mmCIF file of C-alpha atoms and ligand atoms in Angstrom:
data_model
loop_
_atom_site.group_PDB
_atom_site.id
_atom_site.type_symbol
_atom_site.label_atom_id
_atom_site.label_comp_id
_atom_site.label_asym_id
_atom_site.label_seq_id
_atom_site.Cartn_x
_atom_site.Cartn_y
_atom_site.Cartn_z
ATOM 1 C CA MET A 221 -32.499 -102.622 65.193
ATOM 2 C CA ARG A 222 -35.858 -101.153 66.246
ATOM 3 C CA LEU A 223 -37.721 -104.688 65.137
ATOM 4 C CA LYS A 224 -35.256 -106.914 65.731
ATOM 5 C CA GLY A 225 -37.103 -109.895 66.999
ATOM 6 C CA LYS A 226 -40.091 -108.920 64.954
ATOM 7 C CA VAL A 227 -42.638 -110.878 62.912
ATOM 8 C CA ALA A 228 -44.263 -108.318 60.668
ATOM 9 C CA LEU A 229 -47.014 -108.825 57.665
ATOM 10 C CA VAL A 230 -47.407 -106.621 53.952
ATOM 11 C CA THR A 231 -49.693 -106.809 51.542
ATOM 12 C CA GLY A 232 -48.966 -105.617 48.626
ATOM 13 C CA ALA A 233 -45.455 -105.593 49.167
ATOM 14 C CA GLY A 234 -44.455 -106.126 45.463
ATOM 15 C CA SER A 235 -44.574 -102.239 44.687
ATOM 16 C CA GLY A 236 -44.603 -99.086 45.803
ATOM 17 C CA LEU A 237 -45.150 -98.535 49.534
ATOM 18 C CA GLY A 238 -45.546 -102.028 50.106
ATOM 19 C CA ARG A 239 -41.959 -102.558 48.601
ATOM 20 C CA ALA A 240 -40.371 -99.638 50.501
ATOM 21 C CA ILE A 241 -41.875 -100.750 54.153
ATOM 22 C CA THR A 242 -40.801 -104.034 53.807
ATOM 23 C CA HIS A 243 -37.151 -102.589 52.596
ATOM 24 C CA ARG A 244 -37.291 -100.551 56.130
ATOM 25 C CA PHE A 245 -38.253 -103.007 58.408
ATOM 26 C CA VAL A 246 -35.716 -105.552 57.198
ATOM 27 C CA GLU A 247 -33.160 -103.525 57.644
ATOM 28 C CA GLU A 248 -34.094 -102.457 61.338
ATOM 29 C CA GLY A 249 -34.593 -106.781 62.082
ATOM 30 C CA ALA A 250 -37.772 -107.913 61.270
ATOM 31 C CA VAL A 251 -38.565 -111.134 59.446
ATOM 32 C CA VAL A 252 -41.632 -109.883 56.497
ATOM 33 C CA VAL A 253 -43.915 -112.375 55.187
ATOM 34 C CA ALA A 254 -44.587 -110.051 52.221
ATOM 35 C CA THR A 255 -47.015 -110.949 50.388
ATOM 36 C CA ASP A 256 -49.323 -109.671 46.805
ATOM 37 C CA VAL A 257 -51.251 -111.005 43.532
ATOM 38 C CA ASP A 258 -47.761 -109.947 41.699
ATOM 39 C CA VAL A 259 -45.413 -112.664 42.976
ATOM 40 C CA ASP A 260 -43.017 -111.844 40.754
ATOM 41 C CA GLY A 261 -43.360 -108.355 42.290
ATOM 42 C CA VAL A 262 -42.981 -109.452 45.714
ATOM 43 C CA GLN A 263 -39.840 -111.942 44.609
ATOM 44 C CA ASN A 264 -38.220 -108.907 43.433
ATOM 45 C CA THR A 265 -38.760 -106.642 46.173
ATOM 46 C CA ALA A 266 -37.440 -109.853 48.530
ATOM 47 C CA ASN A 267 -34.189 -110.277 46.133
ATOM 48 C CA LEU A 268 -33.474 -106.578 46.646
ATOM 49 C CA SER A 269 -33.890 -106.360 50.629
ATOM 50 C CA GLN A 270 -30.834 -105.917 53.063
ATOM 51 C CA ASP A 271 -31.265 -109.186 53.747
ATOM 52 C CA PRO A 272 -33.385 -111.945 51.138
ATOM 53 C CA SER A 273 -33.359 -114.533 53.662
ATOM 54 C CA ARG A 274 -35.868 -112.138 55.974
ATOM 55 C CA VAL A 275 -38.242 -112.145 53.568
ATOM 56 C CA ILE A 276 -40.824 -114.842 53.467
ATOM 57 C CA VAL A 277 -42.568 -114.451 49.806
ATOM 58 C CA LYS A 278 -46.401 -115.284 49.437
ATOM 59 C CA ARG A 279 -49.135 -114.970 46.649
ATOM 60 C CA GLN A 280 -52.009 -113.356 48.278
ATOM 61 C CA ASP A 281 -55.371 -111.491 46.696
ATOM 62 C CA VAL A 282 -56.319 -109.178 49.604
ATOM 63 C CA THR A 283 -60.530 -109.930 48.757
ATOM 64 C CA VAL A 284 -60.419 -113.516 49.249
ATOM 65 C CA GLU A 285 -61.145 -114.123 52.671
ATOM 66 C CA SER A 286 -60.020 -117.532 52.670
ATOM 67 C CA GLU A 287 -56.511 -116.410 51.594
ATOM 68 C CA TRP A 288 -56.427 -114.681 55.050
ATOM 69 C CA MET A 289 -56.991 -117.215 56.697
ATOM 70 C CA SER A 290 -54.125 -119.429 55.195
ATOM 71 C CA VAL A 291 -51.452 -116.578 55.643
ATOM 72 C CA THR A 292 -52.244 -115.755 58.965
ATOM 73 C CA ASP A 293 -52.425 -119.377 59.975
ATOM 74 C CA GLY A 294 -49.294 -119.977 57.824
ATOM 75 C CA VAL A 295 -47.160 -117.210 59.701
ATOM 76 C CA ILE A 296 -48.930 -118.529 63.620
ATOM 77 C CA ALA A 297 -47.191 -121.773 62.252
ATOM 78 C CA ASP A 298 -44.060 -120.360 61.092
ATOM 79 C CA PHE A 299 -43.289 -117.920 63.297
ATOM 80 C CA GLY A 300 -45.314 -118.598 66.266
ATOM 81 C CA ALA A 301 -46.570 -114.778 67.071
ATOM 82 C CA LEU A 302 -47.858 -111.790 64.247
ATOM 83 C CA ASP A 303 -46.341 -108.612 65.491
ATOM 84 C CA ILE A 304 -47.025 -106.411 62.442
ATOM 85 C CA LEU A 305 -49.825 -106.140 59.933
ATOM 86 C CA VAL A 306 -49.513 -103.580 57.295
ATOM 87 C CA ASN A 307 -52.443 -103.058 55.571
ATOM 88 C CA ASN A 308 -51.029 -102.008 52.175
ATOM 89 C CA ALA A 309 -52.605 -103.563 48.835
ATOM 90 C CA GLY A 310 -54.426 -101.214 46.832
ATOM 91 C CA ILE A 311 -55.532 -99.871 44.031
ATOM 92 C CA VAL A 312 -56.856 -96.804 42.295
ATOM 93 C CA HIS A 313 -59.602 -95.803 39.449
ATOM 94 C CA THR A 314 -60.063 -92.869 38.474
ATOM 95 C CA ALA A 315 -63.190 -91.180 37.541
ATOM 96 C CA SER A 316 -66.035 -88.670 38.213
ATOM 97 C CA ILE A 317 -68.848 -89.374 40.491
ATOM 98 C CA GLU A 318 -71.040 -89.432 37.113
ATOM 99 C CA ASP A 319 -68.506 -91.924 35.029
ATOM 100 C CA GLU A 320 -67.914 -94.182 37.482
ATOM 101 C CA THR A 321 -69.492 -97.835 36.856
ATOM 102 C CA LEU A 322 -71.151 -99.919 39.445
ATOM 103 C CA GLU A 323 -68.115 -102.631 38.505
ATOM 104 C CA GLY A 324 -65.711 -99.871 39.038
ATOM 105 C CA TRP A 325 -66.781 -98.726 42.419
ATOM 106 C CA ARG A 326 -67.254 -102.141 43.596
ATOM 107 C CA ARG A 327 -64.118 -103.346 42.308
ATOM 108 C CA THR A 328 -62.365 -100.461 44.456
ATOM 109 C CA GLN A 329 -64.201 -101.260 47.395
ATOM 110 C CA ALA A 330 -63.246 -104.507 47.523
ATOM 111 C CA VAL A 331 -59.638 -104.487 47.422
ATOM 112 C CA ASN A 332 -59.241 -101.066 49.052
ATOM 113 C CA LEU A 333 -61.542 -101.542 51.993
ATOM 114 C CA ASP A 334 -62.875 -104.890 52.389
ATOM 115 C CA GLY A 335 -59.104 -106.250 52.075
ATOM 116 C CA VAL A 336 -58.860 -103.930 54.854
ATOM 117 C CA PHE A 337 -61.458 -104.931 57.004
ATOM 118 C CA MET A 338 -60.887 -108.451 56.734
ATOM 119 C CA GLY A 339 -57.090 -108.091 57.186
ATOM 120 C CA THR A 340 -57.875 -105.845 59.722
ATOM 121 C CA GLN A 341 -60.317 -108.721 61.047
ATOM 122 C CA ALA A 342 -57.470 -111.823 60.840
ATOM 123 C CA GLY A 343 -54.513 -109.623 62.857
ATOM 124 C CA ILE A 344 -57.178 -108.862 65.751
ATOM 125 C CA LYS A 345 -57.666 -112.747 66.067
ATOM 126 C CA VAL A 346 -53.792 -114.204 66.264
ATOM 127 C CA MET A 347 -52.814 -110.885 67.616
ATOM 128 C CA LYS A 348 -55.357 -110.301 70.465
ATOM 129 C CA GLN A 349 -53.377 -112.888 72.542
ATOM 130 C CA ASN A 350 -49.677 -110.971 72.851
ATOM 131 C CA GLY A 351 -50.829 -107.824 71.396
ATOM 132 C CA GLY A 352 -49.135 -106.122 68.237
ATOM 133 C CA SER A 353 -49.466 -103.021 65.760
ATOM 134 C CA ILE A 354 -52.197 -102.755 62.922
ATOM 135 C CA ILE A 355 -50.988 -100.102 59.994
ATOM 136 C CA ASN A 356 -53.750 -99.660 57.651
ATOM 137 C CA LEU A 357 -52.680 -97.494 54.760
ATOM 138 C CA SER A 358 -55.581 -94.794 54.024
ATOM 139 C CA SER A 359 -54.991 -91.391 51.648
ATOM 140 C CA ILE A 360 -55.315 -87.756 52.325
ATOM 141 C CA GLU A 361 -57.936 -89.084 50.170
ATOM 142 C CA GLY A 362 -59.498 -90.408 52.458
ATOM 143 C CA ILE A 363 -59.609 -87.026 54.607
ATOM 144 C CA ILE A 364 -60.302 -84.538 51.117
ATOM 145 C CA GLY A 365 -61.977 -85.223 48.349
ATOM 146 C CA GLU A 366 -60.837 -85.263 44.295
ATOM 147 C CA ALA A 367 -63.273 -84.586 41.784
ATOM 148 C CA SER A 368 -61.676 -87.658 39.782
ATOM 149 C CA THR A 369 -61.565 -90.456 42.404
ATOM 150 C CA ALA A 370 -65.445 -90.657 43.834
ATOM 151 C CA ALA A 371 -64.980 -94.529 44.426
ATOM 152 C CA TYR A 372 -61.368 -94.071 45.788
ATOM 153 C CA ASN A 373 -62.229 -91.420 48.585
ATOM 154 C CA ALA A 374 -65.032 -93.576 49.430
ATOM 155 C CA SER A 375 -62.703 -96.595 50.318
ATOM 156 C CA LYS A 376 -59.997 -93.960 51.465
ATOM 157 C CA GLY A 377 -62.462 -92.912 54.178
ATOM 158 C CA GLY A 378 -64.017 -95.460 54.505
ATOM 159 C CA VAL A 379 -60.841 -97.068 55.926
ATOM 160 C CA ARG A 380 -59.897 -93.894 58.030
ATOM 161 C CA ILE A 381 -63.826 -94.448 59.917
ATOM 162 C CA MET A 382 -63.156 -98.396 60.659
ATOM 163 C CA THR A 383 -59.311 -98.436 61.845
ATOM 164 C CA LYS A 384 -61.120 -95.899 64.479
ATOM 165 C CA SER A 385 -63.948 -98.567 65.394
ATOM 166 C CA ALA A 386 -61.088 -101.205 65.656
ATOM 167 C CA ALA A 387 -58.637 -99.528 67.515
ATOM 168 C CA LEU A 388 -61.427 -98.768 70.162
ATOM 169 C CA TRP A 389 -62.996 -102.572 70.111
ATOM 170 C CA CYS A 390 -59.125 -103.502 70.871
ATOM 171 C CA CYS A 391 -58.928 -101.190 73.136
ATOM 172 C CA GLN A 392 -61.895 -101.782 75.135
ATOM 173 C CA GLN A 393 -60.977 -106.067 75.074
ATOM 174 C CA ASN A 394 -57.598 -104.912 76.357
ATOM 175 C CA TYR A 395 -56.007 -106.960 73.426
ATOM 176 C CA GLY A 396 -52.766 -104.545 73.394
ATOM 177 C CA ILE A 397 -53.202 -104.146 69.428
ATOM 178 C CA ARG A 398 -52.944 -100.289 68.526
ATOM 179 C CA ILE A 399 -54.322 -99.362 65.103
ATOM 180 C CA ASN A 400 -53.548 -97.136 63.071
ATOM 181 C CA SER A 401 -54.080 -95.213 59.904
ATOM 182 C CA ILE A 402 -51.475 -93.407 57.289
ATOM 183 C CA HIS A 403 -52.695 -91.053 55.509
ATOM 184 C CA PRO A 404 -49.921 -90.231 52.185
ATOM 185 C CA GLY A 405 -50.114 -87.265 50.274
ATOM 186 C CA PHE A 406 -48.763 -87.838 46.618
ATOM 187 C CA ILE A 407 -45.817 -90.519 46.024
ATOM 188 C CA GLU A 408 -43.750 -91.350 43.289
ATOM 189 C CA THR A 409 -44.662 -94.679 43.289
ATOM 190 C CA PRO A 410 -46.271 -96.932 40.357
ATOM 191 C CA MET A 411 -49.838 -96.249 40.961
ATOM 192 C CA VAL A 412 -49.151 -92.301 41.040
ATOM 193 C CA LEU A 413 -46.876 -92.075 38.108
ATOM 194 C CA ASN A 414 -49.337 -95.164 36.243
ATOM 195 C CA ALA A 415 -52.375 -92.812 36.818
ATOM 196 C CA LEU A 416 -50.670 -89.619 36.132
ATOM 197 C CA ALA A 417 -49.921 -91.444 32.722
ATOM 198 C CA LEU A 418 -53.335 -92.701 31.550
ATOM 199 C CA MET A 419 -55.021 -89.499 32.333
ATOM 200 C CA PRO A 420 -55.849 -87.474 28.950
ATOM 201 C CA GLU A 421 -53.213 -85.336 28.280
ATOM 202 C CA VAL A 422 -55.368 -82.242 29.754
ATOM 203 C CA ASP A 423 -55.629 -83.745 33.064
ATOM 204 C CA ARG A 424 -52.378 -85.134 33.008
ATOM 205 C CA LEU A 425 -51.124 -81.885 32.781
ATOM 206 C CA ALA A 426 -53.203 -79.898 35.208
ATOM 207 C CA MET A 427 -52.408 -82.302 38.037
ATOM 208 C CA GLU A 428 -48.830 -81.972 37.152
ATOM 209 C CA ALA A 429 -48.644 -78.743 37.217
ATOM 210 C CA LYS A 430 -51.148 -78.966 40.619
ATOM 211 C CA LEU A 431 -48.626 -81.148 42.271
ATOM 212 C CA GLY A 432 -45.623 -79.201 41.034
ATOM 213 C CA MET A 433 -47.301 -75.625 43.115
ATOM 214 C CA ALA A 434 -49.441 -77.563 45.149
ATOM 215 C CA ILE A 435 -47.834 -79.206 47.587
ATOM 216 C CA PRO A 436 -46.521 -76.996 50.372
ATOM 217 C CA MET A 437 -42.714 -78.565 49.902
ATOM 218 C CA GLY A 438 -42.517 -78.157 46.562
ATOM 219 C CA GLN A 439 -42.187 -82.006 45.276
ATOM 220 C CA MET A 440 -44.083 -85.256 45.661
ATOM 221 C CA GLY A 441 -42.938 -87.320 48.493
ATOM 222 C CA GLU A 442 -40.759 -90.870 48.174
ATOM 223 C CA PRO A 443 -41.366 -94.572 49.450
ATOM 224 C CA ARG A 444 -39.363 -94.384 52.318
ATOM 225 C CA ASP A 445 -41.499 -91.373 53.766
ATOM 226 C CA ILE A 446 -44.113 -93.427 53.803
ATOM 227 C CA ALA A 447 -42.082 -96.785 55.138
ATOM 228 C CA ASN A 448 -40.638 -94.946 58.047
ATOM 229 C CA ALA A 449 -44.073 -93.761 59.539
ATOM 230 C CA ALA A 450 -45.275 -97.355 58.560
ATOM 231 C CA LEU A 451 -41.900 -98.094 61.023
ATOM 232 C CA PHE A 452 -42.688 -95.714 63.996
ATOM 233 C CA LEU A 453 -46.646 -97.041 64.152
ATOM 234 C CA ALA A 454 -44.961 -100.433 64.279
ATOM 235 C CA THR A 455 -42.091 -99.519 66.924
ATOM 236 C CA GLU A 456 -42.893 -98.578 70.982
ATOM 237 C CA GLU A 457 -41.746 -95.576 69.868
ATOM 238 C CA SER A 458 -45.671 -94.573 69.191
ATOM 239 C CA ARG A 459 -47.307 -97.083 72.188
ATOM 240 C CA TYR A 460 -49.517 -93.950 73.124
ATOM 241 C CA MET A 461 -51.017 -93.972 69.454
ATOM 242 C CA THR A 462 -54.392 -95.587 68.637
ATOM 243 C CA GLY A 463 -56.958 -94.595 66.410
ATOM 244 C CA SER A 464 -54.546 -92.204 64.946
ATOM 245 C CA GLU A 465 -54.382 -90.992 61.627
ATOM 246 C CA LEU A 466 -50.488 -90.078 60.534
ATOM 247 C CA VAL A 467 -50.454 -87.856 57.495
ATOM 248 C CA VAL A 468 -47.414 -87.388 55.424
ATOM 249 C CA ASP A 469 -48.374 -84.977 52.175
ATOM 250 C CA GLY A 470 -45.832 -81.916 52.437
ATOM 251 C CA GLY A 471 -48.376 -79.931 53.301
ATOM 252 C CA TYR A 472 -50.625 -80.677 51.106
ATOM 253 C CA THR A 473 -53.779 -80.759 53.233
ATOM 254 C CA ALA A 474 -52.531 -78.073 56.003
ATOM 255 C CA GLN A 475 -53.705 -75.835 53.404
HETATM 256 P P1 LIG B 599 -48.930 -99.838 44.216
HETATM 257 O O1 LIG B 599 -47.205 -99.258 43.827
HETATM 258 O O2 LIG B 599 -50.144 -99.799 43.145
HETATM 259 O O3 LIG B 599 -48.606 -101.072 44.746
HETATM 260 C C1 LIG B 599 -49.596 -101.922 45.711
HETATM 261 C C2 LIG B 599 -49.702 -103.392 44.819
HETATM 262 O O4 LIG B 599 -50.864 -103.866 45.593
HETATM 263 C C3 LIG B 599 -48.835 -103.949 43.618
HETATM 264 O O5 LIG B 599 -48.158 -104.576 43.942
HETATM 265 C C4 LIG B 599 -51.152 -104.366 43.179
HETATM 266 O O6 LIG B 599 -50.464 -105.696 42.402
HETATM 267 C C5 LIG B 599 -51.084 -105.175 44.867
HETATM 268 N N1 LIG B 599 -52.225 -105.245 44.823
HETATM 269 C C6 LIG B 599 -53.839 -105.216 43.741
HETATM 270 N N2 LIG B 599 -54.346 -105.623 44.179
HETATM 271 C C7 LIG B 599 -54.142 -106.290 45.139
HETATM 272 C C8 LIG B 599 -54.970 -107.568 45.896
HETATM 273 N N3 LIG B 599 -56.355 -107.519 45.472
HETATM 274 N N4 LIG B 599 -54.301 -108.439 46.658
HETATM 275 C C9 LIG B 599 -53.055 -107.601 46.643
HETATM 276 N N5 LIG B 599 -52.372 -107.089 46.341
HETATM 277 C C10 LIG B 599 -53.172 -106.537 45.441
HETATM 278 O O7 LIG B 599 -49.541 -98.395 44.651
HETATM 279 P P2 LIG B 599 -48.576 -98.066 45.984
HETATM 280 O O8 LIG B 599 -48.411 -96.349 45.673
HETATM 281 O O9 LIG B 599 -47.377 -98.584 46.520
HETATM 282 O O10 LIG B 599 -49.886 -97.420 46.730
HETATM 283 C C11 LIG B 599 -50.182 -98.605 48.494
HETATM 284 C C12 LIG B 599 -51.016 -98.172 49.002
HETATM 285 O O11 LIG B 599 -50.733 -96.746 49.988
HETATM 286 C C13 LIG B 599 -52.152 -98.142 48.645
HETATM 287 O O12 LIG B 599 -53.548 -98.761 49.262
HETATM 288 C C14 LIG B 599 -52.452 -97.007 47.775
HETATM 289 O O13 LIG B 599 -53.562 -96.179 47.760
HETATM 290 C C15 LIG B 599 -51.889 -96.252 48.892
HETATM 291 N N6 LIG B 599 -51.468 -94.486 48.686
HETATM 292 C C16 LIG B 599 -50.604 -94.050 48.149
HETATM 293 C C17 LIG B 599 -50.059 -92.784 47.669
HETATM 294 C C18 LIG B 599 -48.958 -92.824 46.635
HETATM 295 O O14 LIG B 599 -49.199 -91.162 46.342
HETATM 296 N N7 LIG B 599 -48.433 -93.879 45.992
HETATM 297 C C19 LIG B 599 -50.908 -92.078 48.240
HETATM 298 C C20 LIG B 599 -51.953 -92.152 49.562
HETATM 299 C C21 LIG B 599 -51.956 -93.962 49.295
HETATM 300 P P3 LIG B 599 -50.866 -105.214 40.702
HETATM 301 O O15 LIG B 599 -49.374 -104.520 40.584
HETATM 302 O O16 LIG B 599 -50.449 -106.598 40.074
HETATM 303 O O17 LIG B 599 -52.042 -104.212 40.734
#
């Protein structure tokens, strides 16, 4: 019970990594406020968890500032404090620098970067009295480039470096808030499986071959691999880490 008595907020908790992180935190004793634009998805996350009574389901669009205020104010009103925030909600948009539209670019930044910016601000506001841990989901694609995901690369690179700035600010202010980023490689979630399914066949086959052969550990990761990394960053086991980037990619970026 490494999170007994802790209150966590996880965005994008209706699917994939957000669902796995919610389940892992509940297993370790936390109460999790689980939010998503997909209310049915997040309700299923609660139903499938070890203890549904410790998952509070809320609808939240991370691109809307007023919704951040109402969710974090609600956590304080209901529980008195927020200990852990996981800025997980994200979208992927497959388009090269030549094919990307301004609309696709802006939508990607709105969810993946503006959402994490507003979440980090809102988290600091309610955590600065008692301290806490903020965990931002970047990607290996925030460290290395991919020809077919220009907007996604930019958004995840932004999350990576904004996390360091925010972490340093919280150290300067003595807030007791640690802020770190997680950089998953290819993990079997609806995001990756749907993106593969939408690709033209020639690109999909190339990507599947690449995934099979180019991941040194030989296979895609499971959502629980990322949930375990988030658990580590949420606990005092990582007490000396802030502004760090935790890569969980089966060795992909070690090459
Ligand atoms: P996923 O299965 O698609 O889950 C993402 C969830 O976020 C979905 O429930 C989605 O709802 C929700 N969402 C989308 N826009 C939102 C918004 N504006 N406000 C609130 N919720 C929103 O994706 P995932 O694979 O679990 O990815 C989770 C995070 O990890 C993302 O930030 C992603 O970039 C990052 N990541 C994933 C991988 C991977 O291999 N899976 C690798 C690196 C990084 P809808 O389904 O209704 O859109």
